[in-house]
XYZ file of C-alpha atoms in Angstrom:
350
model
C 12.255 -15.204 13.607
C 8.946 -13.317 13.562
C 9.118 -10.161 11.398
C 5.995 -8.073 10.835
C 5.494 -5.898 7.731
C 3.015 -3.247 8.891
C 4.147 0.122 7.525
C 7.336 -1.000 5.801
C 9.400 1.277 8.026
C 9.986 -1.637 10.423
C 12.588 -2.951 7.979
C 15.927 -1.249 7.326
C 16.458 0.072 3.824
C 19.055 -2.605 3.119
C 16.458 -5.332 3.718
C 13.848 -3.640 1.536
C 16.452 -3.504 -1.226
C 17.102 -7.229 -0.752
C 13.398 -7.995 -1.034
C 13.003 -5.930 -4.195
C 16.164 -7.363 -5.745
C 14.817 -10.841 -5.041
C 11.522 -9.970 -6.710
C 13.358 -8.720 -9.799
C 15.493 -11.887 -9.878
C 12.415 -14.128 -9.595
C 10.707 -12.220 -12.402
C 13.735 -12.624 -14.673
C 14.117 -16.307 -13.820
C 10.481 -16.995 -14.678
C 10.821 -15.023 -17.936
C 13.739 -17.288 -18.872
C 11.919 -20.449 -17.809
C 14.298 -21.086 -14.887
C 11.575 -21.965 -12.399
C 14.026 -23.942 -10.294
C 15.503 -20.570 -9.296
C 12.309 -19.656 -7.448
C 12.166 -20.453 -3.726
C 10.683 -23.828 -2.888
C 8.150 -23.225 -0.122
C 6.712 -26.718 -0.165
C 5.230 -27.557 3.240
C 4.865 -23.864 4.070
C 1.396 -22.361 4.550
C 0.424 -18.713 4.123
C -2.973 -17.589 5.448
C -4.593 -14.500 3.949
C -7.524 -12.881 5.753
C -9.688 -10.404 3.840
C -12.208 -8.042 5.408
C -12.466 -5.960 2.197
C -12.848 -6.611 -1.535
C -9.668 -7.317 -3.446
C -8.540 -8.072 -6.984
C -4.791 -7.408 -7.324
C -3.870 -8.103 -3.693
C -5.635 -11.450 -3.521
C -4.640 -12.732 -6.952
C -1.058 -11.466 -6.793
C -0.450 -13.125 -3.430
C -2.157 -16.372 -4.400
C -0.423 -16.606 -7.780
C 2.997 -15.787 -6.362
C 2.668 -18.264 -3.522
C 1.633 -21.006 -5.934
C 4.672 -20.248 -8.091
C 6.747 -20.968 -4.974
C 4.707 -24.141 -4.232
C 3.386 -22.819 -0.938
C -0.002 -23.783 0.412
C -2.480 -20.914 0.617
C -5.437 -20.459 2.947
C -7.739 -17.604 1.930
C -10.587 -16.552 4.180
C -13.028 -13.677 4.177
C -13.293 -12.564 7.778
C -17.049 -12.237 7.369
C -17.177 -16.027 7.056
C -15.742 -16.437 10.563
C -16.618 -15.190 14.025
C -16.632 -11.437 14.452
C -13.349 -10.413 16.082
C -12.944 -8.146 19.095
C -9.729 -6.122 18.809
C -9.764 -4.078 22.020
C -8.017 -5.507 25.056
C -9.715 -5.756 28.444
C -13.283 -5.428 27.222
C -16.276 -7.333 28.586
C -17.348 -9.375 25.572
C -21.087 -9.425 26.190
C -22.010 -7.908 22.806
C -22.081 -9.198 19.242
C -18.383 -10.046 18.856
C -17.709 -13.693 19.546
C -13.909 -14.103 19.485
C -11.015 -11.990 20.689
C -8.130 -11.477 18.288
C -5.789 -12.544 21.125
C -7.176 -16.057 20.826
C -7.793 -16.133 17.074
C -4.286 -14.891 16.219
C -2.617 -17.515 18.374
C -4.815 -20.279 16.978
C -4.280 -19.297 13.336
C -0.540 -19.202 14.060
C -0.677 -22.941 14.750
C -1.962 -23.588 11.224
C 0.269 -21.300 9.191
C 3.767 -19.947 8.667
C 2.842 -16.390 7.623
C -0.394 -14.402 8.080
C -1.728 -11.563 5.971
C -4.633 -9.251 6.811
C -6.518 -6.740 4.685
C -8.789 -4.653 6.894
C -9.579 -1.050 6.027
C -12.348 0.332 8.204
C -12.867 3.712 6.549
C -16.514 3.851 5.492
C -17.487 6.999 3.609
C -21.222 6.772 3.116
C -23.760 8.451 5.354
C -25.650 5.181 5.751
C -22.700 3.320 7.278
C -20.667 5.692 9.401
C -20.705 3.443 12.440
C -17.761 1.311 11.287
C -15.287 3.721 12.916
C -16.441 6.354 15.361
C -13.639 8.873 14.863
C -10.473 9.536 12.926
C -8.445 8.927 16.099
C -9.984 5.465 16.327
C -9.257 4.845 12.650
C -5.608 5.857 12.838
C -4.953 3.497 15.769
C -5.071 0.711 13.146
C -6.184 -1.807 15.761
C -6.981 -4.816 13.535
C -3.537 -5.162 11.959
C -1.615 -4.058 15.047
C -3.487 -6.381 17.388
C -3.085 -9.283 14.989
C 0.655 -8.628 14.850
C 0.799 -8.273 18.639
C -0.731 -11.674 19.332
C 0.241 -13.801 16.321
C 3.323 -15.920 16.845
C 4.103 -15.966 13.114
C 5.065 -13.062 10.834
C 2.219 -10.773 9.783
C 1.853 -8.923 6.459
C -0.304 -5.822 6.184
C -2.257 -6.252 2.932
C -3.847 -2.819 3.530
C -4.986 -1.297 6.788
C -6.462 2.054 7.743
C -3.098 3.778 7.607
C -0.735 1.833 5.335
C -0.591 -0.285 2.196
C 3.092 -1.292 2.202
C 2.706 -4.102 -0.342
C 1.571 -1.562 -2.938
C 4.506 0.690 -2.108
C 6.901 -2.259 -2.355
C 5.628 -3.039 -5.878
C 5.857 0.643 -6.814
C 9.460 0.771 -5.660
C 10.306 -2.421 -7.562
C 8.831 -0.841 -10.704
C 10.996 2.247 -10.273
C 14.089 0.214 -9.419
C 13.619 -1.687 -12.692
C 13.835 1.660 -14.535
C 16.486 3.493 -12.518
C 18.440 0.841 -10.597
C 18.315 0.022 -6.886
C 20.575 2.949 -6.012
C 19.654 5.060 -9.046
C 16.241 5.942 -7.608
C 17.919 8.173 -5.033
C 17.372 11.891 -5.729
C 14.897 11.218 -8.544
C 11.991 13.669 -8.383
C 8.904 11.670 -7.438
C 5.495 13.347 -7.359
C 2.452 11.955 -5.602
C -0.523 13.983 -6.743
C -4.040 14.010 -5.370
C -6.653 13.455 -8.067
C -10.441 13.749 -8.287
C -12.715 10.806 -7.536
C -16.456 10.353 -6.978
C -15.807 8.677 -3.622
C -13.927 9.654 -0.467
C -11.093 7.139 -0.486
C -8.890 5.880 2.384
C -5.455 7.215 3.279
C -3.499 3.954 3.408
C -2.211 3.853 -0.155
C -1.099 7.503 -0.407
C 0.581 7.243 3.001
C 2.669 4.318 1.781
C 3.256 5.933 -1.595
C 5.147 8.831 -0.083
C 6.698 6.995 2.878
C 8.581 4.281 0.998
C 10.020 6.533 -1.733
C 11.255 8.795 1.078
C 12.956 5.768 2.633
C 14.738 5.144 -0.690
C 16.095 8.694 -0.791
C 13.898 10.065 -3.548
C 13.025 13.742 -3.723
C 9.348 13.335 -2.885
C 6.785 16.046 -3.569
C 3.164 15.543 -2.469
C 0.673 17.800 -4.247
C -2.884 18.169 -2.992
C -5.611 20.820 -2.779
C -6.360 22.728 0.393
C -7.934 20.526 3.048
C -6.442 17.206 1.953
C -3.498 17.078 4.352
C -2.204 13.597 5.128
C -1.665 12.228 8.614
C 0.906 14.294 10.555
C 2.485 11.269 12.256
C 3.057 9.547 8.910
C 4.468 12.796 7.517
C 6.833 13.068 10.495
C 7.972 9.463 10.020
C 8.582 10.021 6.299
C 10.614 13.164 6.987
C 12.858 11.241 9.372
C 13.299 8.468 6.794
C 14.033 10.960 4.014
C 16.715 12.621 6.106
C 18.304 9.235 6.879
C 18.416 8.240 3.218
C 19.494 11.561 1.736
C 16.142 12.347 0.137
C 13.652 15.156 0.646
C 9.944 15.440 1.355
C 7.847 18.499 0.594
C 4.194 19.408 0.134
C 2.508 21.860 -2.188
C -0.965 22.941 -3.254
C 0.374 23.926 -6.685
C 0.067 20.885 -8.965
C 1.883 22.512 -11.889
C 4.817 23.438 -9.675
C 4.999 19.852 -8.424
C 4.999 18.394 -11.957
C 7.823 20.631 -13.137
C 10.890 18.441 -13.672
C 9.249 15.318 -12.223
C 10.678 11.952 -13.254
C 7.838 9.852 -11.790
C 4.209 10.922 -11.315
C 1.885 8.832 -9.175
C -1.796 9.787 -9.007
C -4.070 8.848 -6.128
C -7.232 10.238 -4.587
C -7.902 10.367 -0.874
C -10.533 11.829 1.423
C -10.300 15.022 3.423
C -10.116 13.936 7.059
C -11.171 17.448 8.014
C -14.702 16.265 7.262
C -14.429 12.799 8.817
C -17.912 11.387 9.363
C -19.471 14.322 7.489
C -19.121 12.775 4.081
C -21.735 14.903 2.335
C -19.706 17.986 3.293
C -16.514 16.236 2.255
C -18.041 15.453 -1.154
C -18.962 19.106 -1.657
C -15.414 20.181 -0.820
C -13.894 17.472 -3.038
C -16.049 18.526 -5.987
C -14.268 21.887 -6.100
C -11.108 20.291 -7.472
C -12.101 18.453 -10.642
C -9.337 20.365 -12.447
C -6.749 18.170 -10.683
C -7.229 15.355 -13.230
C -3.857 14.281 -14.630
C -3.732 14.890 -18.375
C -1.174 15.048 -21.165
C -0.708 18.804 -20.818
C 0.328 18.409 -17.182
C 2.653 15.520 -18.029
C 4.359 17.835 -20.538
C 5.596 19.845 -17.553
C 7.630 16.877 -16.352
C 11.000 15.531 -17.385
C 9.344 12.893 -19.592
C 8.073 11.271 -16.394
C 6.769 7.779 -15.974
C 3.144 7.614 -14.848
C 1.941 5.190 -12.168
C -1.352 4.357 -10.471
C -2.159 1.509 -8.095
C -5.454 0.605 -9.842
C -8.398 0.392 -10.011
C -8.578 3.781 -11.691
C -11.508 5.932 -12.787
C -10.486 6.736 -16.353
C -10.940 10.359 -17.401
C -11.658 11.321 -13.809
C -8.389 10.585 -12.012
C -6.314 10.538 -15.189
C -7.059 10.691 -18.906
C -6.959 7.772 -21.316
C -4.140 9.492 -23.183
C -1.845 9.349 -20.150
C -2.911 5.890 -18.992
C -2.362 4.354 -22.416
C 0.873 6.189 -23.234
C 4.288 4.587 -23.567
C 5.356 6.191 -20.279
C 2.527 4.562 -18.327
C 3.690 1.744 -16.033
C 0.326 0.744 -14.582
C 0.345 -2.854 -15.867
C 3.968 -3.519 -14.915
C 3.245 -1.971 -11.521
C 0.315 -4.341 -11.016
C 2.361 -7.342 -12.164
C 5.123 -6.407 -9.751
C 2.721 -6.810 -6.833
C 3.228 -10.541 -7.334
C 7.019 -10.546 -7.691
C 7.668 -8.078 -4.862
C 5.394 -10.019 -2.508
C 7.163 -13.248 -3.447
C 10.383 -11.592 -2.317
C 8.693 -10.419 0.872
C 7.348 -13.867 1.802
C 10.695 -15.503 1.013
C 12.363 -12.937 3.273
C 9.914 -13.539 6.124
C 10.537 -17.268 5.849
C 14.337 -16.796 5.749
C 14.638 -18.301 2.271
C 16.244 -15.372 0.424
């Protein structure tokens, strides 16, 4: 049956726990040399479409799929026809193929599709990619692909969500606390400085999925860096369902107090969407939000996580990144194992 993984909230918590537990089991089996315990996806094909650069997403998917003996098609969308995502348009411009047709065709060649397409462009020279924040948040590429594909679709990062990153983050925390032990743990997502205005997808997913798992989630950010209100509303509903909490603060020290997990991530201020020079000026006011050892001392000996790539000594200091409580490498490794569990689930092989 077709099951699309777009925000992660499409799946009930029980199924997310199954996927993560499978990823942990596959990781342990491989560590012990029991490769026969991994799913055998021979004769299955997974097609991964990339409109953006990728290191961890591409390699973690490709490596994991090969461990399960699946065939992998990888394509940069720039090597194909330019897709039209809006329905009902007169296609007399530069776009040669409608996603309605492309999605159905690709579905004939594959068993699962993945798409990475983040349209947020934050340089003055290239603002025409998305005309407005409202257009951006509609997330048309991934949602239209899922609408028309006849096979399951995985969001490998869109404008609004990066659920595969959140799945790996949750697996990393479950390894430390247990699948039910993560509930009520104080989890802090903190904004951090960065020389660029970064997209919202990863931070959205990094507070949504922990809320789904019943963690006590605190999002700390400076004034003007509010996250999308619809995603916040969704996360609050999920937190209430799972017995967790979700709160926001502009006091980073208050957020760190008693934290058991700290995740750092930068994101742009959508208040200045399309006015990136102004956004940069506003962002530059908050260089003191860098995560350092003194701030980590406020926590309850918290683990530190970051999705990578990371600007060392801008987002977070070397001392924190290279400490014994840093999980950044395990977190990156778990992209592969968690995604193996996800693909096995989508193909009904768990």
